[in-house]
PDB file of C-alpha atoms and ligand atoms in Angstrom:
ATOM      1  CA  MET A 249      54.194 127.504  24.415  1.00  0.00           C
ATOM      2  CA  VAL A 250      57.621 129.045  23.756  1.00  0.00           C
ATOM      3  CA  THR A 251      56.981 131.728  26.398  1.00  0.00           C
ATOM      4  CA  MET A 252      56.043 129.087  28.977  1.00  0.00           C
ATOM      5  CA  GLU A 253      59.272 127.172  28.312  1.00  0.00           C
ATOM      6  CA  ILE A 254      61.358 130.340  28.711  1.00  0.00           C
ATOM      7  CA  ASN A 255      59.592 131.133  32.005  1.00  0.00           C
ATOM      8  CA  ALA A 256      60.142 127.584  33.256  1.00  0.00           C
ATOM      9  CA  SER A 257      63.867 127.792  32.494  1.00  0.00           C
ATOM     10  CA  LYS A 258      64.097 131.099  34.400  1.00  0.00           C
ATOM     11  CA  ARG A 259      62.516 129.801  37.593  1.00  0.00           C
ATOM     12  CA  THR A 260      64.753 130.438  40.579  1.00  0.00           C
ATOM     13  CA  LYS A 261      65.894 127.437  42.598  1.00  0.00           C
ATOM     14  CA  ALA A 262      66.808 127.592  46.302  1.00  0.00           C
ATOM     15  CA  TYR A 263      70.478 126.780  45.662  1.00  0.00           C
ATOM     16  CA  GLN A 264      70.790 129.786  43.314  1.00  0.00           C
ATOM     17  CA  VAL A 265      69.868 132.235  46.071  1.00  0.00           C
ATOM     18  CA  TRP A 266      71.110 130.265  49.093  1.00  0.00           C
ATOM     19  CA  PRO A 267      72.303 132.785  51.713  1.00  0.00           C
ATOM     20  CA  GLY A 268      75.132 130.537  53.034  1.00  0.00           C
ATOM     21  CA  LYS A 269      78.536 130.395  51.311  1.00  0.00           C
ATOM     22  CA  ASN A 270      78.178 126.892  49.840  1.00  0.00           C
ATOM     23  CA  VAL A 271      79.074 126.117  46.263  1.00  0.00           C
ATOM     24  CA  PHE A 272      76.601 123.940  44.359  1.00  0.00           C
ATOM     25  CA  PHE A 273      77.140 121.611  41.410  1.00  0.00           C
ATOM     26  CA  PHE A 274      74.785 119.711  39.094  1.00  0.00           C
ATOM     27  CA  HIS A 275      71.926 122.156  39.641  1.00  0.00           C
ATOM     28  CA  GLY A 276      71.969 121.930  43.427  1.00  0.00           C
ATOM     29  CA  ARG A 277      72.427 118.152  43.672  1.00  0.00           C
ATOM     30  CA  LEU A 278      75.930 118.457  45.167  1.00  0.00           C
ATOM     31  CA  VAL A 279      76.389 120.743  48.169  1.00  0.00           C
ATOM     32  CA  CYS A 280      80.050 121.669  48.760  1.00  0.00           C
ATOM     33  CA  GLY A 281      81.875 124.029  51.091  1.00  0.00           C
ATOM     34  CA  PRO A 282      83.024 127.447  49.871  1.00  0.00           C
ATOM     35  CA  ASP A 283      86.786 126.847  49.674  1.00  0.00           C
ATOM     36  CA  PRO A 284      87.972 124.001  47.393  1.00  0.00           C
ATOM     37  CA  ARG A 285      91.748 124.470  47.972  1.00  0.00           C
ATOM     38  CA  GLY A 286      92.054 121.891  50.777  1.00  0.00           C
ATOM     39  CA  LEU A 287      89.980 119.373  48.833  1.00  0.00           C
ATOM     40  CA  LEU A 288      92.135 119.881  45.711  1.00  0.00           C
ATOM     41  CA  LEU A 289      95.314 119.377  47.735  1.00  0.00           C
ATOM     42  CA  THR A 290      93.913 116.213  49.382  1.00  0.00           C
ATOM     43  CA  SER A 291      92.729 114.749  46.052  1.00  0.00           C
ATOM     44  CA  ILE A 292      96.027 115.551  44.299  1.00  0.00           C
ATOM     45  CA  SER A 293      98.026 114.012  47.183  1.00  0.00           C
ATOM     46  CA  ILE A 294      96.088 110.741  46.905  1.00  0.00           C
ATOM     47  CA  LEU A 295      96.198 110.552  43.106  1.00  0.00           C
ATOM     48  CA  VAL A 296      99.903 111.504  42.843  1.00  0.00           C
ATOM     49  CA  SER A 297     100.742 108.917  45.549  1.00  0.00           C
ATOM     50  CA  THR A 298      98.894 106.253  43.541  1.00  0.00           C
ATOM     51  CA  TRP A 299     100.665 107.337  40.341  1.00  0.00           C
ATOM     52  CA  ILE A 300     104.186 107.262  41.875  1.00  0.00           C
ATOM     53  CA  PHE A 301     103.438 103.944  43.565  1.00  0.00           C
ATOM     54  CA  THR A 302     102.166 102.348  40.352  1.00  0.00           C
ATOM     55  CA  ILE A 303     104.890 103.678  38.027  1.00  0.00           C
ATOM     56  CA  TYR A 304     108.001 103.525  40.211  1.00  0.00           C
ATOM     57  CA  ILE A 305     107.432 101.159  43.140  1.00  0.00           C
ATOM     58  CA  ALA A 306     104.918  98.408  42.335  1.00  0.00           C
ATOM     59  CA  ASP A 307     106.662  97.687  39.031  1.00  0.00           C
ATOM     60  CA  ASP A 308     109.995  97.163  40.739  1.00  0.00           C
ATOM     61  CA  LEU A 309     109.149  94.595  43.423  1.00  0.00           C
ATOM     62  CA  GLN A 310     111.096  91.386  43.111  1.00  0.00           C
ATOM     63  CA  ASN A 311     109.332  88.091  43.851  1.00  0.00           C
ATOM     64  CA  THR A 312     105.953  89.853  43.918  1.00  0.00           C
ATOM     65  CA  ASN A 313     103.112  89.873  41.423  1.00  0.00           C
ATOM     66  CA  SER A 314     103.027  93.562  40.544  1.00  0.00           C
ATOM     67  CA  THR A 315      99.601  93.242  38.850  1.00  0.00           C
ATOM     68  CA  VAL A 316      98.020  92.126  42.138  1.00  0.00           C
ATOM     69  CA  VAL A 317      99.838  94.886  44.069  1.00  0.00           C
ATOM     70  CA  ILE A 318      98.671  97.563  41.593  1.00  0.00           C
ATOM     71  CA  THR A 319      95.095  96.199  41.527  1.00  0.00           C
ATOM     72  CA  ILE A 320      94.813  96.343  45.339  1.00  0.00           C
ATOM     73  CA  CYS A 321      96.262  99.883  45.307  1.00  0.00           C
ATOM     74  CA  SER A 322      93.712 100.935  42.661  1.00  0.00           C
ATOM     75  CA  ILE A 323      90.810  99.474  44.697  1.00  0.00           C
ATOM     76  CA  LEU A 324      92.029 101.318  47.816  1.00  0.00           C
ATOM     77  CA  THR A 325      92.374 104.569  45.833  1.00  0.00           C
ATOM     78  CA  LEU A 326      88.824 104.160  44.522  1.00  0.00           C
ATOM     79  CA  MET A 327      87.459 103.559  48.042  1.00  0.00           C
ATOM     80  CA  VAL A 328      89.254 106.649  49.383  1.00  0.00           C
ATOM     81  CA  ILE A 329      88.021 108.852  46.519  1.00  0.00           C
ATOM     82  CA  VAL A 330      84.395 107.586  46.791  1.00  0.00           C
ATOM     83  CA  ASN A 331      84.358 108.345  50.537  1.00  0.00           C
ATOM     84  CA  LEU A 332      85.958 111.735  49.889  1.00  0.00           C
ATOM     85  CA  ILE A 333      83.258 112.601  47.329  1.00  0.00           C
ATOM     86  CA  LEU A 334      80.500 111.505  49.734  1.00  0.00           C
ATOM     87  CA  VAL A 335      81.895 113.627  52.590  1.00  0.00           C
ATOM     88  CA  THR A 336      82.373 116.628  50.341  1.00  0.00           C
ATOM     89  CA  ALA A 337      79.252 116.631  48.238  1.00  0.00           C
ATOM     90  CA  ILE A 338      76.288 115.672  50.435  1.00  0.00           C
ATOM     91  CA  ASP A 339      74.435 118.109  52.650  1.00  0.00           C
ATOM     92  CA  PRO A 340      76.175 117.718  56.041  1.00  0.00           C
ATOM     93  CA  GLY A 341      72.983 118.635  57.926  1.00  0.00           C
ATOM     94  CA  ILE A 342      72.337 122.290  57.108  1.00  0.00           C
ATOM     95  CA  ILE A 343      69.487 123.805  59.117  1.00  0.00           C
ATOM     96  CA  PRO A 344      67.277 126.183  57.132  1.00  0.00           C
ATOM     97  CA  ARG A 345      67.177 129.795  58.219  1.00  0.00           C
ATOM     98  CA  SER A 346      64.003 131.259  59.628  1.00  0.00           C
ATOM     99  CA  THR A 347      61.356 132.150  57.085  1.00  0.00           C
ATOM    100  CA  GLU A 348      59.964 134.783  59.473  1.00  0.00           C
ATOM    101  CA  GLN A 349      60.971 138.131  57.983  1.00  0.00           C
ATOM    102  CA  GLN A 350      61.124 139.951  61.331  1.00  0.00           C
ATOM    103  CA  SER A 351      62.205 137.312  63.843  1.00  0.00           C
ATOM    104  CA  SER A 352      65.045 138.992  65.711  1.00  0.00           C
ATOM    105  CA  VAL A 353      66.228 138.133  69.209  1.00  0.00           C
ATOM    106  CA  GLU A 354      64.169 141.073  70.525  1.00  0.00           C
ATOM    107  CA  ASP A 355      61.023 139.525  69.024  1.00  0.00           C
ATOM    108  CA  VAL A 356      61.869 136.138  70.504  1.00  0.00           C
ATOM    109  CA  GLY A 357      62.412 137.727  73.913  1.00  0.00           C
ATOM    110  CA  SER A 358      65.468 135.766  75.024  1.00  0.00           C
ATOM    111  CA  SER A 359      68.774 134.632  73.532  1.00  0.00           C
ATOM    112  CA  SER A 360      68.517 131.150  75.046  1.00  0.00           C
ATOM    113  CA  LYS A 361      65.925 128.477  75.716  1.00  0.00           C
ATOM    114  CA  LYS A 362      66.108 125.232  77.680  1.00  0.00           C
ATOM    115  CA  VAL A 363      65.132 121.729  76.627  1.00  0.00           C
ATOM    116  CA  THR A 364      65.397 118.414  78.432  1.00  0.00           C
ATOM    117  CA  VAL A 365      67.092 115.516  76.600  1.00  0.00           C
ATOM    118  CA  ASN A 366      67.046 112.106  78.336  1.00  0.00           C
ATOM    119  CA  GLY A 367      66.607 113.825  81.713  1.00  0.00           C
ATOM    120  CA  VAL A 368      69.438 116.333  81.188  1.00  0.00           C
ATOM    121  CA  GLN A 369      68.628 120.004  80.733  1.00  0.00           C
ATOM    122  CA  LEU A 370      70.362 121.636  77.748  1.00  0.00           C
ATOM    123  CA  LYS A 371      70.474 125.275  76.709  1.00  0.00           C
ATOM    124  CA  LEU A 372      69.476 126.177  73.133  1.00  0.00           C
ATOM    125  CA  LYS A 373      71.252 129.248  71.801  1.00  0.00           C
ATOM    126  CA  TYR A 374      69.702 131.736  69.440  1.00  0.00           C
ATOM    127  CA  CYS A 375      71.539 132.211  66.139  1.00  0.00           C
ATOM    128  CA  ARG A 376      71.267 135.844  65.066  1.00  0.00           C
ATOM    129  CA  ILE A 377      72.312 135.017  61.498  1.00  0.00           C
ATOM    130  CA  CYS A 378      69.840 132.166  60.895  1.00  0.00           C
ATOM    131  CA  ARG A 379      67.325 133.654  63.348  1.00  0.00           C
ATOM    132  CA  ILE A 380      66.502 130.306  64.915  1.00  0.00           C
ATOM    133  CA  PHE A 381      67.042 128.582  68.233  1.00  0.00           C
ATOM    134  CA  ARG A 382      69.666 126.035  67.270  1.00  0.00           C
ATOM    135  CA  PRO A 383      68.679 122.418  67.958  1.00  0.00           C
ATOM    136  CA  PRO A 384      70.882 120.658  70.554  1.00  0.00           C
ATOM    137  CA  ARG A 385      74.382 119.770  69.249  1.00  0.00           C
ATOM    138  CA  SER A 386      74.198 122.181  66.316  1.00  0.00           C
ATOM    139  CA  CYS A 387      76.462 125.146  65.671  1.00  0.00           C
ATOM    140  CA  HIS A 388      76.822 127.959  63.143  1.00  0.00           C
ATOM    141  CA  CYS A 389      79.813 127.239  60.879  1.00  0.00           C
ATOM    142  CA  ALA A 390      81.588 130.536  60.267  1.00  0.00           C
ATOM    143  CA  VAL A 391      83.196 129.235  57.055  1.00  0.00           C
ATOM    144  CA  CYS A 392      80.010 127.960  55.393  1.00  0.00           C
ATOM    145  CA  ASP A 393      77.737 130.491  57.149  1.00  0.00           C
ATOM    146  CA  ASN A 394      75.072 127.931  58.088  1.00  0.00           C
ATOM    147  CA  CYS A 395      73.792 126.356  61.267  1.00  0.00           C
ATOM    148  CA  VAL A 396      74.576 122.641  60.980  1.00  0.00           C
ATOM    149  CA  GLU A 397      73.088 119.693  62.907  1.00  0.00           C
ATOM    150  CA  ASN A 398      75.428 117.605  65.096  1.00  0.00           C
ATOM    151  CA  PHE A 399      78.288 119.895  64.082  1.00  0.00           C
ATOM    152  CA  ASP A 400      81.632 118.149  64.559  1.00  0.00           C
ATOM    153  CA  HIS A 401      84.043 120.571  62.870  1.00  0.00           C
ATOM    154  CA  HIS A 402      84.725 122.308  59.562  1.00  0.00           C
ATOM    155  CA  CYS A 403      87.467 120.273  57.878  1.00  0.00           C
ATOM    156  CA  PRO A 404      89.889 122.516  55.924  1.00  0.00           C
ATOM    157  CA  TRP A 405      91.424 119.456  54.177  1.00  0.00           C
ATOM    158  CA  ILE A 406      88.032 118.471  52.777  1.00  0.00           C
ATOM    159  CA  GLY A 407      86.527 121.968  52.625  1.00  0.00           C
ATOM    160  CA  GLN A 408      83.224 120.911  54.147  1.00  0.00           C
ATOM    161  CA  CYS A 409      81.416 120.824  57.497  1.00  0.00           C
ATOM    162  CA  ILE A 410      81.590 117.426  59.170  1.00  0.00           C
ATOM    163  CA  ALA A 411      78.242 116.901  60.836  1.00  0.00           C
ATOM    164  CA  LEU A 412      75.160 114.703  61.173  1.00  0.00           C
ATOM    165  CA  ARG A 413      74.757 113.515  57.569  1.00  0.00           C
ATOM    166  CA  ASN A 414      78.392 113.026  56.479  1.00  0.00           C
ATOM    167  CA  TYR A 415      80.152 111.995  59.693  1.00  0.00           C
ATOM    168  CA  ARG A 416      80.120 108.253  58.932  1.00  0.00           C
ATOM    169  CA  PHE A 417      81.620 108.902  55.473  1.00  0.00           C
ATOM    170  CA  TYR A 418      84.286 111.082  57.093  1.00  0.00           C
ATOM    171  CA  LEU A 419      85.229 108.228  59.421  1.00  0.00           C
ATOM    172  CA  ALA A 420      85.197 105.794  56.464  1.00  0.00           C
ATOM    173  CA  PHE A 421      87.442 108.226  54.553  1.00  0.00           C
ATOM    174  CA  LEU A 422      89.919 108.427  57.468  1.00  0.00           C
ATOM    175  CA  ILE A 423      90.123 104.641  57.826  1.00  0.00           C
ATOM    176  CA  THR A 424      90.384 103.832  54.086  1.00  0.00           C
ATOM    177  CA  ALA A 425      92.989 106.606  53.582  1.00  0.00           C
ATOM    178  CA  LEU A 426      94.941 105.234  56.554  1.00  0.00           C
ATOM    179  CA  VAL A 427      94.933 101.700  55.080  1.00  0.00           C
ATOM    180  CA  PHE A 428      95.915 103.158  51.666  1.00  0.00           C
ATOM    181  CA  PHE A 429      98.968 104.971  53.060  1.00  0.00           C
ATOM    182  CA  VAL A 430     100.011 102.014  55.251  1.00  0.00           C
ATOM    183  CA  TYR A 431      99.915  99.848  52.112  1.00  0.00           C
ATOM    184  CA  ILE A 432     102.013 102.328  50.130  1.00  0.00           C
ATOM    185  CA  PHE A 433     104.444 102.854  53.007  1.00  0.00           C
ATOM    186  CA  GLY A 434     104.981  99.101  53.460  1.00  0.00           C
ATOM    187  CA  PHE A 435     105.921  98.489  49.801  1.00  0.00           C
ATOM    188  CA  SER A 436     108.000 101.702  49.602  1.00  0.00           C
ATOM    189  CA  CYS A 437     110.066 100.589  52.626  1.00  0.00           C
ATOM    190  CA  ARG A 438     110.487  97.177  51.041  1.00  0.00           C
ATOM    191  CA  ARG A 439     111.799  98.686  47.788  1.00  0.00           C
ATOM    192  CA  ILE A 440     114.242 100.902  49.715  1.00  0.00           C
ATOM    193  CA  GLY A 441     115.453  97.890  51.733  1.00  0.00           C
ATOM    194  CA  VAL A 442     115.993  95.731  48.628  1.00  0.00           C
ATOM    195  CA  ARG A 443     117.809  98.493  46.697  1.00  0.00           C
ATOM    196  CA  LEU A 444     120.025  99.418  49.639  1.00  0.00           C
ATOM    197  CA  SER A 445     121.120  95.812  50.158  1.00  0.00           C
ATOM    198  CA  GLU A 446     121.691  95.310  46.418  1.00  0.00           C
ATOM    199  CA  SER A 447     123.655  98.394  45.447  1.00  0.00           C
ATOM    200  CA  GLY A 448     125.229  99.373  48.753  1.00  0.00           C
ATOM    201  CA  VAL A 449     125.079 103.026  47.633  1.00  0.00           C
ATOM    202  CA  GLY A 450     123.717 104.274  50.954  1.00  0.00           C
ATOM    203  CA  LEU A 451     120.877 106.663  51.635  1.00  0.00           C
ATOM    204  CA  PHE A 452     122.404 109.618  49.677  1.00  0.00           C
ATOM    205  CA  GLY A 453     122.899 107.384  46.660  1.00  0.00           C
ATOM    206  CA  MET A 454     119.248 106.334  46.998  1.00  0.00           C
ATOM    207  CA  LEU A 455     118.235 109.989  47.090  1.00  0.00           C
ATOM    208  CA  ARG A 456     119.944 110.514  43.718  1.00  0.00           C
ATOM    209  CA  SER A 457     118.711 107.270  42.136  1.00  0.00           C
ATOM    210  CA  PHE A 458     115.204 106.898  43.621  1.00  0.00           C
ATOM    211  CA  PRO A 459     114.073 110.337  44.915  1.00  0.00           C
ATOM    212  CA  GLU A 460     110.394 109.552  44.221  1.00  0.00           C
ATOM    213  CA  THR A 461     110.469 106.434  46.422  1.00  0.00           C
ATOM    214  CA  LEU A 462     112.049 108.309  49.348  1.00  0.00           C
ATOM    215  CA  ALA A 463     109.628 111.240  48.931  1.00  0.00           C
ATOM    216  CA  LEU A 464     106.611 108.898  48.885  1.00  0.00           C
ATOM    217  CA  THR A 465     107.910 106.982  51.914  1.00  0.00           C
ATOM    218  CA  LEU A 466     108.283 110.191  53.937  1.00  0.00           C
ATOM    219  CA  PHE A 467     104.933 111.544  52.766  1.00  0.00           C
ATOM    220  CA  SER A 468     103.034 108.329  53.496  1.00  0.00           C
ATOM    221  CA  PHE A 469     104.725 108.118  56.921  1.00  0.00           C
ATOM    222  CA  SER A 470     103.479 111.647  57.775  1.00  0.00           C
ATOM    223  CA  ALA A 471     100.005 110.825  56.403  1.00  0.00           C
ATOM    224  CA  ILE A 472      99.851 107.656  58.563  1.00  0.00           C
ATOM    225  CA  TRP A 473     100.574 109.690  61.717  1.00  0.00           C
ATOM    226  CA  PHE A 474      98.066 112.405  60.838  1.00  0.00           C
ATOM    227  CA  LEU A 475      95.272 110.050  59.725  1.00  0.00           C
ATOM    228  CA  GLY A 476      96.016 107.537  62.505  1.00  0.00           C
ATOM    229  CA  CYS A 477      95.650 110.165  65.254  1.00  0.00           C
ATOM    230  CA  LEU A 478      92.435 111.482  63.677  1.00  0.00           C
ATOM    231  CA  ALA A 479      91.005 107.951  63.225  1.00  0.00           C
ATOM    232  CA  ILE A 480      91.757 107.038  66.871  1.00  0.00           C
ATOM    233  CA  PHE A 481      90.303 110.328  68.164  1.00  0.00           C
ATOM    234  CA  HIS A 482      87.103 110.008  66.100  1.00  0.00           C
ATOM    235  CA  SER A 483      86.685 106.306  66.982  1.00  0.00           C
ATOM    236  CA  TYR A 484      86.883 107.353  70.648  1.00  0.00           C
ATOM    237  CA  LEU A 485      84.323 110.147  70.057  1.00  0.00           C
ATOM    238  CA  THR A 486      82.006 107.668  68.288  1.00  0.00           C
ATOM    239  CA  ALA A 487      82.264 105.235  71.225  1.00  0.00           C
ATOM    240  CA  ILE A 488      81.261 107.956  73.728  1.00  0.00           C
ATOM    241  CA  ASN A 489      78.779 109.671  71.337  1.00  0.00           C
ATOM    242  CA  GLN A 490      80.361 113.108  71.399  1.00  0.00           C
ATOM    243  CA  THR A 491      81.211 115.508  68.615  1.00  0.00           C
ATOM    244  CA  ALA A 492      84.704 117.033  68.394  1.00  0.00           C
ATOM    245  CA  TYR A 493      83.083 120.438  69.000  1.00  0.00           C
ATOM    246  CA  GLU A 494      81.477 119.185  72.238  1.00  0.00           C
ATOM    247  CA  ASN A 495      84.728 117.514  73.291  1.00  0.00           C
ATOM    248  CA  PHE A 496      86.906 120.607  72.724  1.00  0.00           C
ATOM    249  CA  ARG A 497      84.438 122.804  74.591  1.00  0.00           C
ATOM    250  CA  ASN A 498      84.090 120.291  77.487  1.00  0.00           C
ATOM    251  CA  ARG A 499      80.336 120.453  76.922  1.00  0.00           C
ATOM    252  CA  TYR A 500      79.542 117.611  79.324  1.00  0.00           C
ATOM    253  CA  GLU A 501      81.993 118.481  82.077  1.00  0.00           C
ATOM    254  CA  GLY A 502      80.101 118.312  85.344  1.00  0.00           C
ATOM    255  CA  SER A 503      76.913 116.968  83.731  1.00  0.00           C
ATOM    256  CA  PRO A 504      76.219 113.625  82.037  1.00  0.00           C
ATOM    257  CA  ASN A 505      76.154 113.319  78.252  1.00  0.00           C
ATOM    258  CA  PRO A 506      72.468 112.607  77.523  1.00  0.00           C
ATOM    259  CA  TYR A 507      73.367 111.004  74.180  1.00  0.00           C
ATOM    260  CA  ASP A 508      75.759 108.402  75.626  1.00  0.00           C
ATOM    261  CA  LYS A 509      73.899 105.042  75.592  1.00  0.00           C
ATOM    262  CA  GLY A 510      76.898 102.721  75.939  1.00  0.00           C
ATOM    263  CA  ILE A 511      79.622 101.877  73.399  1.00  0.00           C
ATOM    264  CA  ILE A 512      77.664  99.418  71.208  1.00  0.00           C
ATOM    265  CA  SER A 513      74.514 101.573  71.023  1.00  0.00           C
ATOM    266  CA  ASN A 514      76.614 104.691  70.360  1.00  0.00           C
ATOM    267  CA  ILE A 515      78.456 103.028  67.469  1.00  0.00           C
ATOM    268  CA  LYS A 516      75.142 101.762  66.053  1.00  0.00           C
ATOM    269  CA  GLU A 517      73.575 105.213  66.317  1.00  0.00           C
ATOM    270  CA  VAL A 518      76.483 107.239  64.924  1.00  0.00           C
ATOM    271  CA  LEU A 519      77.494 104.886  62.105  1.00  0.00           C
ATOM    272  CA  PHE A 520      74.525 102.719  61.200  1.00  0.00           C
ATOM    273  CA  ALA A 521      71.277 104.567  62.051  1.00  0.00           C
ATOM    274  CA  PRO A 522      69.339 105.566  58.890  1.00  0.00           C
ATOM    275  CA  LEU A 523      70.493 108.943  57.628  1.00  0.00           C
ATOM    276  CA  PRO A 524      67.828 111.613  58.123  1.00  0.00           C
ATOM    277  CA  PRO A 525      66.755 113.340  54.920  1.00  0.00           C
ATOM    278  CA  SER A 526      68.188 116.749  54.141  1.00  0.00           C
ATOM    279  CA  ARG A 527      66.254 119.537  55.862  1.00  0.00           C
ATOM    280  CA  VAL A 528      66.638 121.734  52.803  1.00  0.00           C
ATOM    281  CA  ASP A 529      65.536 121.007  49.264  1.00  0.00           C
ATOM    282  CA  PHE A 530      68.143 123.023  47.386  1.00  0.00           C
ATOM    283  CA  ARG A 531      66.414 122.281  44.085  1.00  0.00           C
ATOM    284  CA  ALA A 532      63.028 123.569  45.197  1.00  0.00           C
ATOM    285  CA  GLU A 533      61.621 126.584  43.385  1.00  0.00           C
ATOM    286  CA  VAL A 534      61.568 129.842  45.289  1.00  0.00           C
ATOM    287  CA  MET A 535      59.476 132.985  44.938  1.00  0.00           C
ATOM    288  CA  PRO A 536      60.483 134.650  41.669  1.00  0.00           C
ATOM    289  CA  ARG A 537      60.252 138.167  43.058  1.00  0.00           C
ATOM    290  CA  TRP A 538      62.489 137.570  46.031  1.00  0.00           C
ATOM    291  CA  ASP A 539      64.812 140.533  46.504  1.00  0.00           C
ATOM    292  CA  MET A 540      68.334 139.113  46.604  1.00  0.00           C
ATOM    293  CA  GLU A 541      69.809 142.303  48.053  1.00  0.00           C
ATOM    294  CA  ASP A 542      67.537 142.100  51.057  1.00  0.00           C
ATOM    295  CA  HIS A 543      69.035 138.810  52.346  1.00  0.00           C
ATOM    296  CA  GLU A 544      65.672 137.828  53.763  1.00  0.00           C
ATOM    297  CA  MET A 545      64.500 134.292  53.184  1.00  0.00           C
ATOM    298  CA  PRO A 546      61.695 133.955  50.659  1.00  0.00           C
ATOM    299  CA  PRO A 547      58.511 132.630  52.258  1.00  0.00           C
ATOM    300  CA  HIS A 548      58.240 129.577  49.996  1.00  0.00           C
ATOM    301  CA  TRP A 549      61.841 128.602  49.465  1.00  0.00           C
ATOM    302  CA  LEU A 550      61.511 125.267  51.213  1.00  0.00           C
ATOM    303  CA  SER A 551      60.064 122.285  49.490  1.00  0.00           C
ATOM    304  CA  ILE A 552      56.742 121.009  50.714  1.00  0.00           C
TER     305      ILE A 552
HETATM  306 ZN1  LIG B 701      73.140 129.980  62.248  1.00  0.00          ZN
HETATM  307 ZN1  LIG B 702      81.493 124.536  57.346  1.00  0.00          ZN
END
């Protein structure tokens, strides 16, 4: 009985031997990108902004109920953080590598294949790392070292691929973060205006007396520009049903986009269609004698 329990605890799970560069948490339940620095910086920026706003600005607003102002700020912070966690921690649409031990491009015979999507012929490229013909719209992310479905881009500020399964949360993150910084910027400007008119010390006097308010105003102004441009660009891409990767590479120049079904249908498809399940079960058991040095996929690493 004891031996069986020890063996069970030693069983290898797919996430423990995953050949991509992802980092897993909670025994493979959370699938993150390999570099957390951008995510840490983004999270700290949001939390420090909330802290400065709550301590220095919201408490010093005349003729305004500071409790209501702080409560709304806290709700916005929570919404931004929840969306950030969803974008970061769910499988973005990783495509499993080939389980065929010897499938090289020589075995396949050609490095490209053609498929027809809604009457438009598309070329499928062969990925030498994953040893698969990539489905249409997918791409191999060099940072995460995986082929990913509907690859949009790898976001360094979130540290994760933005693709089929987390795109809608990315857009929700952009919009909630934009509203959050507009809110902070509005009240920060108001505090600066009130203090300037009261004391008449000028901007340099303000810098000495209220450096945190000026710093937060400048930071939130920059964040509004950055997030605003991204939100507009991605809303446009959603309306025409293109990924940023396709847009930058002019994928549909000279040929129609077979995925474009009109603005309303595109928005419905990109944002509201049911999310497909993950193609990989990272918690599935894999063959115990798989040779990790070999970098070949174990035959039974996928869940059934
Ligand atoms: Zn690949
Ligand atoms: Zn990536």
